Short mmCIF file of N, CA and C in Angstrom, two decimals:
data_model
loop_
_atom_site.label_atom_id
_atom_site.label_comp_id
_atom_site.label_asym_id
_atom_site.label_seq_id
_atom_site.Cartn_x
_atom_site.Cartn_y
_atom_site.Cartn_z
N MET A 148 30.81 -29.38 -24.64
CA MET A 148 29.98 -28.24 -24.40
C MET A 148 30.35 -27.65 -23.04
N LEU A 149 30.44 -26.35 -22.97
CA LEU A 149 30.83 -25.66 -21.75
C LEU A 149 29.58 -25.38 -20.92
N GLN A 150 29.59 -25.82 -19.69
CA GLN A 150 28.46 -25.56 -18.81
C GLN A 150 28.85 -24.46 -17.83
N THR A 151 27.89 -23.59 -17.60
CA THR A 151 28.14 -22.56 -16.60
C THR A 151 27.55 -23.04 -15.29
N SER A 152 28.24 -22.73 -14.25
CA SER A 152 27.73 -23.17 -12.95
C SER A 152 26.77 -22.12 -12.40
N ARG A 153 25.67 -22.60 -11.95
CA ARG A 153 24.67 -21.74 -11.34
C ARG A 153 24.80 -21.87 -9.84
N PRO A 154 24.57 -20.78 -9.13
CA PRO A 154 24.64 -20.89 -7.68
C PRO A 154 23.52 -21.80 -7.18
N PRO A 155 23.75 -22.45 -6.07
CA PRO A 155 22.70 -23.33 -5.55
C PRO A 155 21.47 -22.52 -5.17
N PRO A 156 20.29 -23.10 -5.29
CA PRO A 156 19.07 -22.36 -4.94
C PRO A 156 19.07 -22.02 -3.45
N LEU A 157 18.49 -20.88 -3.16
CA LEU A 157 18.42 -20.43 -1.77
C LEU A 157 17.31 -21.17 -1.03
N THR A 158 17.60 -21.53 0.20
CA THR A 158 16.56 -22.12 1.03
C THR A 158 15.66 -21.01 1.54
N SER A 159 14.54 -21.37 2.07
CA SER A 159 13.61 -20.36 2.59
C SER A 159 14.25 -19.54 3.70
N ARG A 160 15.02 -20.20 4.55
CA ARG A 160 15.67 -19.49 5.66
C ARG A 160 16.70 -18.49 5.15
N SER A 161 17.54 -18.91 4.20
CA SER A 161 18.56 -18.00 3.68
C SER A 161 17.91 -16.90 2.83
N ARG A 162 16.84 -17.22 2.13
CA ARG A 162 16.11 -16.21 1.35
C ARG A 162 15.47 -15.19 2.29
N LEU A 163 14.94 -15.65 3.41
CA LEU A 163 14.35 -14.75 4.39
C LEU A 163 15.40 -13.83 4.99
N ALA A 164 16.56 -14.38 5.31
CA ALA A 164 17.64 -13.56 5.87
C ALA A 164 18.13 -12.54 4.85
N ALA A 165 18.20 -12.92 3.58
CA ALA A 165 18.68 -12.01 2.54
C ALA A 165 17.64 -10.99 2.11
N SER A 166 16.39 -11.19 2.49
CA SER A 166 15.34 -10.27 2.05
C SER A 166 15.21 -9.03 2.92
N VAL A 167 16.01 -8.95 3.99
CA VAL A 167 15.98 -7.75 4.83
C VAL A 167 16.64 -6.62 4.04
N PRO A 168 15.89 -5.54 3.77
CA PRO A 168 16.46 -4.45 2.97
C PRO A 168 17.42 -3.60 3.79
N SER A 169 18.16 -2.77 3.10
CA SER A 169 19.05 -1.84 3.80
C SER A 169 18.19 -0.84 4.58
N VAL A 170 18.74 -0.35 5.67
CA VAL A 170 18.00 0.57 6.53
C VAL A 170 17.62 1.83 5.77
N GLY A 171 18.54 2.33 4.96
CA GLY A 171 18.27 3.54 4.19
C GLY A 171 17.11 3.36 3.23
N LEU A 172 17.13 2.28 2.48
CA LEU A 172 16.06 2.02 1.53
C LEU A 172 14.74 1.80 2.24
N TRP A 173 14.78 1.07 3.32
CA TRP A 173 13.55 0.68 4.00
C TRP A 173 12.94 1.83 4.81
N LEU A 174 13.73 2.41 5.71
CA LEU A 174 13.18 3.42 6.62
C LEU A 174 13.12 4.81 6.02
N LEU A 175 14.04 5.14 5.15
CA LEU A 175 13.96 6.45 4.50
C LEU A 175 13.02 6.43 3.30
N GLY A 176 12.89 5.27 2.69
CA GLY A 176 11.97 5.15 1.56
C GLY A 176 10.51 5.23 1.96
N ALA A 177 10.19 4.80 3.16
CA ALA A 177 8.79 4.80 3.60
C ALA A 177 8.19 6.20 3.65
N PRO A 178 8.82 7.18 4.31
CA PRO A 178 8.21 8.52 4.29
C PRO A 178 8.22 9.15 2.90
N VAL A 179 9.22 8.81 2.10
CA VAL A 179 9.24 9.35 0.74
C VAL A 179 8.08 8.77 -0.07
N TRP A 180 7.89 7.46 0.02
CA TRP A 180 6.79 6.83 -0.72
C TRP A 180 5.44 7.33 -0.19
N GLY A 181 5.32 7.49 1.11
CA GLY A 181 4.08 8.03 1.67
C GLY A 181 3.81 9.44 1.17
N ALA A 182 4.84 10.28 1.13
CA ALA A 182 4.67 11.64 0.63
C ALA A 182 4.31 11.65 -0.85
N VAL A 183 4.89 10.73 -1.60
CA VAL A 183 4.57 10.63 -3.02
C VAL A 183 3.11 10.20 -3.21
N MET A 184 2.63 9.30 -2.37
CA MET A 184 1.23 8.89 -2.47
C MET A 184 0.28 10.03 -2.06
N ALA A 185 0.67 10.81 -1.07
CA ALA A 185 -0.13 11.98 -0.70
C ALA A 185 -0.12 13.00 -1.83
N LEU A 186 1.03 13.17 -2.47
CA LEU A 186 1.11 14.07 -3.62
C LEU A 186 0.24 13.56 -4.76
N SER A 187 0.24 12.26 -4.98
CA SER A 187 -0.61 11.67 -6.01
C SER A 187 -2.08 11.97 -5.72
N CYS A 188 -2.47 11.85 -4.46
CA CYS A 188 -3.84 12.16 -4.06
C CYS A 188 -4.16 13.63 -4.31
N GLN A 189 -3.25 14.51 -3.92
CA GLN A 189 -3.46 15.94 -4.10
C GLN A 189 -3.57 16.29 -5.58
N LEU A 190 -2.68 15.75 -6.40
CA LEU A 190 -2.71 16.03 -7.83
C LEU A 190 -3.97 15.47 -8.49
N ALA A 191 -4.39 14.28 -8.07
CA ALA A 191 -5.61 13.69 -8.63
C ALA A 191 -6.83 14.54 -8.26
N MET A 192 -6.87 15.04 -7.03
CA MET A 192 -7.99 15.92 -6.65
C MET A 192 -7.98 17.19 -7.49
N TRP A 193 -6.79 17.70 -7.80
CA TRP A 193 -6.68 18.90 -8.61
C TRP A 193 -7.15 18.63 -10.04
N VAL A 194 -6.73 17.50 -10.62
CA VAL A 194 -7.14 17.15 -11.98
C VAL A 194 -8.64 16.90 -12.06
N LEU A 195 -9.19 16.25 -11.04
CA LEU A 195 -10.62 15.94 -11.03
C LEU A 195 -11.49 17.14 -10.62
N HIS A 196 -10.84 18.24 -10.27
CA HIS A 196 -11.56 19.42 -9.75
C HIS A 196 -12.41 19.05 -8.55
N TRP A 197 -11.83 18.22 -7.71
CA TRP A 197 -12.53 17.72 -6.53
C TRP A 197 -11.75 18.18 -5.32
N THR A 198 -12.27 19.15 -4.62
CA THR A 198 -11.54 19.72 -3.49
C THR A 198 -12.38 19.64 -2.22
N PRO A 199 -12.29 18.52 -1.52
CA PRO A 199 -13.01 18.42 -0.24
C PRO A 199 -12.24 19.18 0.84
N TYR A 200 -12.46 20.50 0.90
CA TYR A 200 -11.67 21.33 1.80
C TYR A 200 -11.77 20.91 3.25
N ALA A 201 -12.93 20.45 3.67
CA ALA A 201 -13.12 20.09 5.07
C ALA A 201 -12.29 18.87 5.46
N HIS A 202 -12.05 17.96 4.54
CA HIS A 202 -11.37 16.70 4.87
C HIS A 202 -10.08 16.50 4.08
N ARG A 203 -9.59 17.52 3.42
CA ARG A 203 -8.40 17.36 2.57
C ARG A 203 -7.18 16.92 3.38
N ASP A 204 -6.95 17.56 4.52
CA ASP A 204 -5.77 17.21 5.32
C ASP A 204 -5.84 15.78 5.84
N GLN A 205 -7.03 15.36 6.29
CA GLN A 205 -7.19 13.98 6.77
C GLN A 205 -6.99 12.99 5.63
N LEU A 206 -7.46 13.34 4.45
CA LEU A 206 -7.30 12.47 3.29
C LEU A 206 -5.83 12.35 2.90
N LEU A 207 -5.11 13.45 2.94
CA LEU A 207 -3.68 13.40 2.61
C LEU A 207 -2.91 12.61 3.65
N LEU A 208 -3.28 12.75 4.93
CA LEU A 208 -2.64 11.94 5.98
C LEU A 208 -2.94 10.46 5.81
N LEU A 209 -4.15 10.16 5.39
CA LEU A 209 -4.53 8.77 5.13
C LEU A 209 -3.66 8.16 4.04
N PHE A 210 -3.46 8.89 2.94
CA PHE A 210 -2.64 8.39 1.84
C PHE A 210 -1.17 8.35 2.24
N LEU A 211 -0.72 9.30 3.04
CA LEU A 211 0.64 9.28 3.55
C LEU A 211 0.89 8.03 4.40
N GLY A 212 -0.01 7.77 5.35
CA GLY A 212 0.13 6.60 6.21
C GLY A 212 0.02 5.29 5.45
N GLY A 213 -0.92 5.21 4.52
CA GLY A 213 -1.06 4.00 3.71
C GLY A 213 0.16 3.75 2.85
N GLY A 214 0.73 4.80 2.30
CA GLY A 214 1.94 4.66 1.50
C GLY A 214 3.12 4.21 2.34
N MET A 215 3.26 4.79 3.54
CA MET A 215 4.38 4.41 4.41
C MET A 215 4.27 2.95 4.83
N LEU A 216 3.10 2.53 5.28
CA LEU A 216 2.92 1.14 5.70
C LEU A 216 3.05 0.19 4.52
N GLY A 217 2.55 0.59 3.36
CA GLY A 217 2.68 -0.23 2.17
C GLY A 217 4.14 -0.44 1.78
N TRP A 218 4.95 0.62 1.87
CA TRP A 218 6.37 0.50 1.56
C TRP A 218 7.09 -0.41 2.55
N LEU A 219 6.79 -0.21 3.84
CA LEU A 219 7.48 -1.00 4.87
C LEU A 219 7.22 -2.49 4.73
N THR A 220 6.07 -2.86 4.25
CA THR A 220 5.78 -4.29 4.07
C THR A 220 6.17 -4.79 2.68
N ALA A 221 6.02 -3.95 1.66
CA ALA A 221 6.24 -4.41 0.29
C ALA A 221 7.71 -4.62 -0.04
N VAL A 222 8.59 -3.80 0.52
CA VAL A 222 10.01 -3.91 0.15
C VAL A 222 10.60 -5.26 0.59
N PRO A 223 10.42 -5.70 1.84
CA PRO A 223 10.98 -7.02 2.18
C PRO A 223 10.30 -8.17 1.43
N VAL A 224 9.00 -8.07 1.22
CA VAL A 224 8.29 -9.13 0.49
C VAL A 224 8.78 -9.18 -0.96
N THR A 225 8.98 -8.02 -1.55
CA THR A 225 9.50 -7.96 -2.92
C THR A 225 10.89 -8.59 -2.99
N ARG A 226 11.75 -8.26 -2.04
CA ARG A 226 13.10 -8.83 -2.02
C ARG A 226 13.04 -10.35 -1.82
N PHE A 227 12.13 -10.82 -0.98
CA PHE A 227 12.03 -12.26 -0.72
C PHE A 227 11.68 -13.02 -2.00
N PHE A 228 10.69 -12.53 -2.73
CA PHE A 228 10.22 -13.27 -3.90
C PHE A 228 11.05 -13.03 -5.16
N SER A 229 11.85 -11.95 -5.19
CA SER A 229 12.59 -11.66 -6.42
C SER A 229 14.09 -11.81 -6.28
N LEU A 230 14.55 -12.31 -5.18
CA LEU A 230 15.99 -12.46 -4.94
C LEU A 230 16.60 -13.44 -5.93
N GLY A 231 17.63 -12.98 -6.64
CA GLY A 231 18.32 -13.83 -7.61
C GLY A 231 17.57 -14.04 -8.91
N ARG A 232 16.55 -13.27 -9.16
CA ARG A 232 15.76 -13.41 -10.38
C ARG A 232 16.16 -12.33 -11.39
N PRO A 233 15.73 -12.48 -12.64
CA PRO A 233 16.02 -11.46 -13.66
C PRO A 233 15.36 -10.12 -13.31
N VAL A 234 15.84 -9.07 -13.95
CA VAL A 234 15.37 -7.72 -13.64
C VAL A 234 13.87 -7.56 -13.94
N GLU A 235 13.37 -8.25 -14.95
CA GLU A 235 11.94 -8.16 -15.26
C GLU A 235 11.09 -8.72 -14.13
N THR A 236 11.56 -9.81 -13.55
CA THR A 236 10.84 -10.42 -12.43
C THR A 236 10.90 -9.52 -11.21
N ARG A 237 12.05 -8.91 -10.98
CA ARG A 237 12.17 -7.99 -9.84
C ARG A 237 11.27 -6.77 -10.02
N PHE A 238 11.17 -6.27 -11.26
CA PHE A 238 10.27 -5.15 -11.53
C PHE A 238 8.82 -5.55 -11.28
N ALA A 239 8.44 -6.71 -11.80
CA ALA A 239 7.06 -7.18 -11.65
C ALA A 239 6.71 -7.40 -10.18
N ALA A 240 7.64 -7.97 -9.42
CA ALA A 240 7.39 -8.19 -7.99
C ALA A 240 7.25 -6.86 -7.26
N GLY A 241 8.10 -5.89 -7.57
CA GLY A 241 7.99 -4.58 -6.96
C GLY A 241 6.68 -3.91 -7.30
N PHE A 242 6.29 -3.98 -8.56
CA PHE A 242 5.03 -3.38 -9.00
C PHE A 242 3.84 -4.02 -8.30
N LEU A 243 3.84 -5.34 -8.26
CA LEU A 243 2.72 -6.07 -7.65
C LEU A 243 2.62 -5.81 -6.16
N PHE A 244 3.69 -6.04 -5.43
CA PHE A 244 3.62 -5.95 -3.97
C PHE A 244 3.50 -4.51 -3.48
N LEU A 245 4.13 -3.58 -4.17
CA LEU A 245 4.01 -2.18 -3.75
C LEU A 245 2.61 -1.64 -4.02
N SER A 246 2.03 -2.01 -5.14
CA SER A 246 0.67 -1.54 -5.42
C SER A 246 -0.34 -2.18 -4.48
N ILE A 247 -0.25 -3.48 -4.28
CA ILE A 247 -1.19 -4.14 -3.38
C ILE A 247 -1.01 -3.67 -1.95
N GLY A 248 0.23 -3.55 -1.50
CA GLY A 248 0.49 -3.11 -0.13
C GLY A 248 -0.01 -1.70 0.13
N THR A 249 0.26 -0.79 -0.80
CA THR A 249 -0.16 0.60 -0.63
C THR A 249 -1.68 0.72 -0.62
N VAL A 250 -2.32 0.09 -1.57
CA VAL A 250 -3.79 0.17 -1.63
C VAL A 250 -4.42 -0.52 -0.42
N ALA A 251 -3.90 -1.68 -0.04
CA ALA A 251 -4.48 -2.42 1.09
C ALA A 251 -4.33 -1.66 2.40
N PHE A 252 -3.16 -1.09 2.65
CA PHE A 252 -2.99 -0.35 3.91
C PHE A 252 -3.76 0.96 3.91
N THR A 253 -3.88 1.61 2.77
CA THR A 253 -4.68 2.83 2.72
C THR A 253 -6.15 2.50 2.95
N ALA A 254 -6.63 1.41 2.36
CA ALA A 254 -8.01 0.99 2.60
C ALA A 254 -8.22 0.57 4.05
N PHE A 255 -7.22 -0.09 4.64
CA PHE A 255 -7.30 -0.49 6.04
C PHE A 255 -7.39 0.74 6.95
N LEU A 256 -6.56 1.73 6.72
CA LEU A 256 -6.60 2.94 7.54
C LEU A 256 -7.92 3.67 7.36
N PHE A 257 -8.44 3.69 6.13
CA PHE A 257 -9.75 4.30 5.89
C PHE A 257 -10.83 3.55 6.65
N ALA A 258 -10.75 2.22 6.64
CA ALA A 258 -11.75 1.41 7.36
C ALA A 258 -11.67 1.65 8.87
N LEU A 259 -10.46 1.81 9.40
CA LEU A 259 -10.33 2.11 10.83
C LEU A 259 -10.98 3.44 11.18
N GLN A 260 -10.75 4.44 10.35
CA GLN A 260 -11.34 5.76 10.60
C GLN A 260 -12.86 5.70 10.45
N TYR A 261 -13.31 5.03 9.43
CA TYR A 261 -14.74 4.87 9.16
C TYR A 261 -15.42 4.15 10.33
N ARG A 262 -14.77 3.09 10.77
CA ARG A 262 -15.30 2.30 11.89
C ARG A 262 -15.33 3.11 13.17
N SER A 263 -14.30 3.90 13.44
CA SER A 263 -14.27 4.69 14.67
C SER A 263 -15.37 5.74 14.66
N PHE A 264 -15.73 6.27 13.51
CA PHE A 264 -16.83 7.24 13.44
C PHE A 264 -18.17 6.57 13.76
N TYR A 265 -18.43 5.42 13.16
CA TYR A 265 -19.72 4.76 13.35
C TYR A 265 -19.81 3.94 14.63
N ALA A 266 -18.72 3.79 15.35
CA ALA A 266 -18.72 2.99 16.58
C ALA A 266 -19.64 3.57 17.66
N GLN A 267 -19.87 4.86 17.61
CA GLN A 267 -20.71 5.48 18.63
C GLN A 267 -22.17 4.99 18.55
N TRP A 268 -22.59 4.47 17.43
CA TRP A 268 -23.95 3.97 17.29
C TRP A 268 -24.02 2.44 17.34
N HIS A 269 -22.91 1.78 17.59
CA HIS A 269 -22.90 0.32 17.58
C HIS A 269 -23.16 -0.24 18.97
N ALA A 270 -23.49 -1.51 18.97
CA ALA A 270 -23.79 -2.23 20.21
C ALA A 270 -22.52 -2.33 21.07
N PRO A 271 -22.66 -2.71 22.33
CA PRO A 271 -21.47 -2.84 23.20
C PRO A 271 -20.49 -3.89 22.67
N PHE A 272 -19.22 -3.64 22.97
CA PHE A 272 -18.12 -4.50 22.50
C PHE A 272 -18.32 -5.95 22.95
N GLY A 273 -18.05 -6.87 22.03
CA GLY A 273 -18.06 -8.29 22.35
C GLY A 273 -19.39 -8.99 22.13
N THR A 274 -20.44 -8.25 21.84
CA THR A 274 -21.73 -8.89 21.61
C THR A 274 -21.81 -9.39 20.18
N ARG A 275 -22.77 -10.24 19.93
CA ARG A 275 -22.95 -10.77 18.58
C ARG A 275 -23.33 -9.65 17.61
N ILE A 276 -24.20 -8.77 18.03
CA ILE A 276 -24.59 -7.64 17.18
C ILE A 276 -23.37 -6.77 16.87
N TRP A 277 -22.53 -6.52 17.89
CA TRP A 277 -21.32 -5.73 17.67
C TRP A 277 -20.43 -6.38 16.62
N ALA A 278 -20.29 -7.70 16.68
CA ALA A 278 -19.44 -8.41 15.71
C ALA A 278 -19.97 -8.23 14.29
N PHE A 279 -21.28 -8.36 14.11
CA PHE A 279 -21.87 -8.13 12.79
C PHE A 279 -21.65 -6.69 12.34
N GLN A 280 -21.86 -5.76 13.25
CA GLN A 280 -21.68 -4.35 12.91
C GLN A 280 -20.22 -4.06 12.56
N PHE A 281 -19.31 -4.65 13.29
CA PHE A 281 -17.89 -4.46 13.03
C PHE A 281 -17.52 -4.98 11.64
N VAL A 282 -17.92 -6.19 11.34
CA VAL A 282 -17.57 -6.82 10.06
C VAL A 282 -18.19 -6.06 8.90
N PHE A 283 -19.47 -5.75 8.98
CA PHE A 283 -20.14 -5.12 7.85
C PHE A 283 -19.77 -3.64 7.70
N THR A 284 -19.51 -2.96 8.80
CA THR A 284 -19.05 -1.58 8.69
C THR A 284 -17.66 -1.53 8.06
N SER A 285 -16.78 -2.42 8.48
CA SER A 285 -15.43 -2.47 7.90
C SER A 285 -15.48 -2.86 6.43
N ALA A 286 -16.30 -3.84 6.09
CA ALA A 286 -16.40 -4.27 4.69
C ALA A 286 -16.98 -3.15 3.82
N SER A 287 -17.97 -2.44 4.32
CA SER A 287 -18.53 -1.35 3.53
C SER A 287 -17.54 -0.21 3.40
N ALA A 288 -16.70 0.01 4.40
CA ALA A 288 -15.67 1.05 4.31
C ALA A 288 -14.64 0.69 3.24
N VAL A 289 -14.21 -0.56 3.22
CA VAL A 289 -13.23 -0.98 2.21
C VAL A 289 -13.86 -0.88 0.81
N PHE A 290 -15.12 -1.27 0.68
CA PHE A 290 -15.80 -1.15 -0.62
C PHE A 290 -15.90 0.31 -1.03
N GLN A 291 -16.27 1.17 -0.09
CA GLN A 291 -16.39 2.59 -0.40
C GLN A 291 -15.03 3.16 -0.80
N PHE A 292 -13.95 2.72 -0.15
CA PHE A 292 -12.64 3.20 -0.54
C PHE A 292 -12.29 2.74 -1.95
N PHE A 293 -12.60 1.49 -2.29
CA PHE A 293 -12.30 1.00 -3.63
C PHE A 293 -13.08 1.77 -4.69
N VAL A 294 -14.31 2.13 -4.38
CA VAL A 294 -15.13 2.86 -5.35
C VAL A 294 -14.69 4.32 -5.48
N LEU A 295 -14.45 4.98 -4.35
CA LEU A 295 -14.16 6.41 -4.38
C LEU A 295 -12.68 6.75 -4.25
N GLY A 296 -11.92 5.94 -3.53
CA GLY A 296 -10.56 6.32 -3.21
C GLY A 296 -9.51 5.86 -4.19
N LEU A 297 -9.75 4.77 -4.91
CA LEU A 297 -8.73 4.27 -5.83
C LEU A 297 -8.42 5.26 -6.95
N ARG A 298 -9.40 6.04 -7.34
CA ARG A 298 -9.15 7.00 -8.41
C ARG A 298 -8.17 8.09 -8.00
N LEU A 299 -7.96 8.26 -6.70
CA LEU A 299 -7.01 9.26 -6.24
C LEU A 299 -5.56 8.78 -6.37
N PHE A 300 -5.36 7.52 -6.68
CA PHE A 300 -4.03 7.00 -6.99
C PHE A 300 -3.68 7.21 -8.47
N LEU A 301 -4.68 7.48 -9.28
CA LEU A 301 -4.47 7.56 -10.73
C LEU A 301 -4.58 8.99 -11.22
N PRO A 302 -3.89 9.37 -12.22
CA PRO A 302 -2.90 8.69 -13.03
C PRO A 302 -1.48 8.81 -12.47
N PHE A 303 -1.30 9.75 -11.53
CA PHE A 303 0.06 10.05 -11.06
C PHE A 303 0.65 8.92 -10.23
N GLY A 304 -0.16 8.28 -9.41
CA GLY A 304 0.33 7.18 -8.59
C GLY A 304 0.88 6.05 -9.43
N LEU A 305 0.28 5.82 -10.59
CA LEU A 305 0.75 4.78 -11.49
C LEU A 305 2.15 5.11 -12.03
N VAL A 306 2.36 6.36 -12.37
CA VAL A 306 3.68 6.80 -12.85
C VAL A 306 4.72 6.64 -11.73
N PHE A 307 4.35 7.07 -10.52
CA PHE A 307 5.26 6.93 -9.38
C PHE A 307 5.53 5.46 -9.06
N LEU A 308 4.50 4.61 -9.24
CA LEU A 308 4.66 3.18 -8.98
C LEU A 308 5.64 2.55 -9.95
N VAL A 309 5.57 2.92 -11.21
CA VAL A 309 6.52 2.40 -12.21
C VAL A 309 7.93 2.83 -11.85
N ALA A 310 8.10 4.10 -11.47
CA ALA A 310 9.43 4.60 -11.10
C ALA A 310 9.97 3.88 -9.86
N ALA A 311 9.13 3.69 -8.85
CA ALA A 311 9.57 3.00 -7.63
C ALA A 311 9.87 1.54 -7.92
N SER A 312 9.10 0.91 -8.78
CA SER A 312 9.36 -0.49 -9.13
C SER A 312 10.68 -0.64 -9.88
N LEU A 313 10.99 0.33 -10.74
CA LEU A 313 12.29 0.32 -11.42
C LEU A 313 13.43 0.49 -10.42
N LEU A 314 13.23 1.36 -9.45
CA LEU A 314 14.24 1.56 -8.41
C LEU A 314 14.45 0.27 -7.62
N LEU A 315 13.37 -0.37 -7.22
CA LEU A 315 13.48 -1.62 -6.46
C LEU A 315 14.11 -2.73 -7.30
N ALA A 316 13.79 -2.77 -8.59
CA ALA A 316 14.36 -3.80 -9.46
C ALA A 316 15.88 -3.64 -9.57
N ARG A 317 16.34 -2.41 -9.58
CA ARG A 317 17.79 -2.18 -9.68
C ARG A 317 18.50 -2.42 -8.35
N ARG A 318 17.81 -2.15 -7.24
CA ARG A 318 18.44 -2.28 -5.91
C ARG A 318 18.40 -3.72 -5.39
N ASN A 319 17.45 -4.52 -5.83
CA ASN A 319 17.24 -5.87 -5.27
C ASN A 319 17.94 -6.93 -6.11
N ARG A 320 19.21 -6.91 -6.17
CA ARG A 320 19.93 -7.92 -6.99
C ARG A 320 20.20 -9.16 -6.21
#
């Protein structure tokens, strides 16, 4: 029987070194992905007939920043976990990490903005009351984003996510 030789498994150190993406994919992809997420937000607002004119620009910047940060973190993590795997695994890793990274960073930026608005009514920094206010204000901001903001990723963000995951699956061999 003929046996095919498989390459030796990568160690964590060599996998980490190989997971650094190309500069073009990483740094040029971030503003593109951020712009695509802002476009997804804009299109979703149009489909939902929801036009918050007073805060539209801030909302688009929020989705742009969340998309950029999500891309910058998701691409190396995707490469780390899918290096040397079949194309289906690379697609799944791209889909998982890009969606989680984008949503998490967008929610984080929303929580920062939410927290900065309510900070004027909070106790002085470093006190026990301030710590409770910080934690619960941030948690309520993330909850509010999940309830109201996630729908702005759908349906267009899902289509863009599938396309980006296919791109990452082909590039991450």
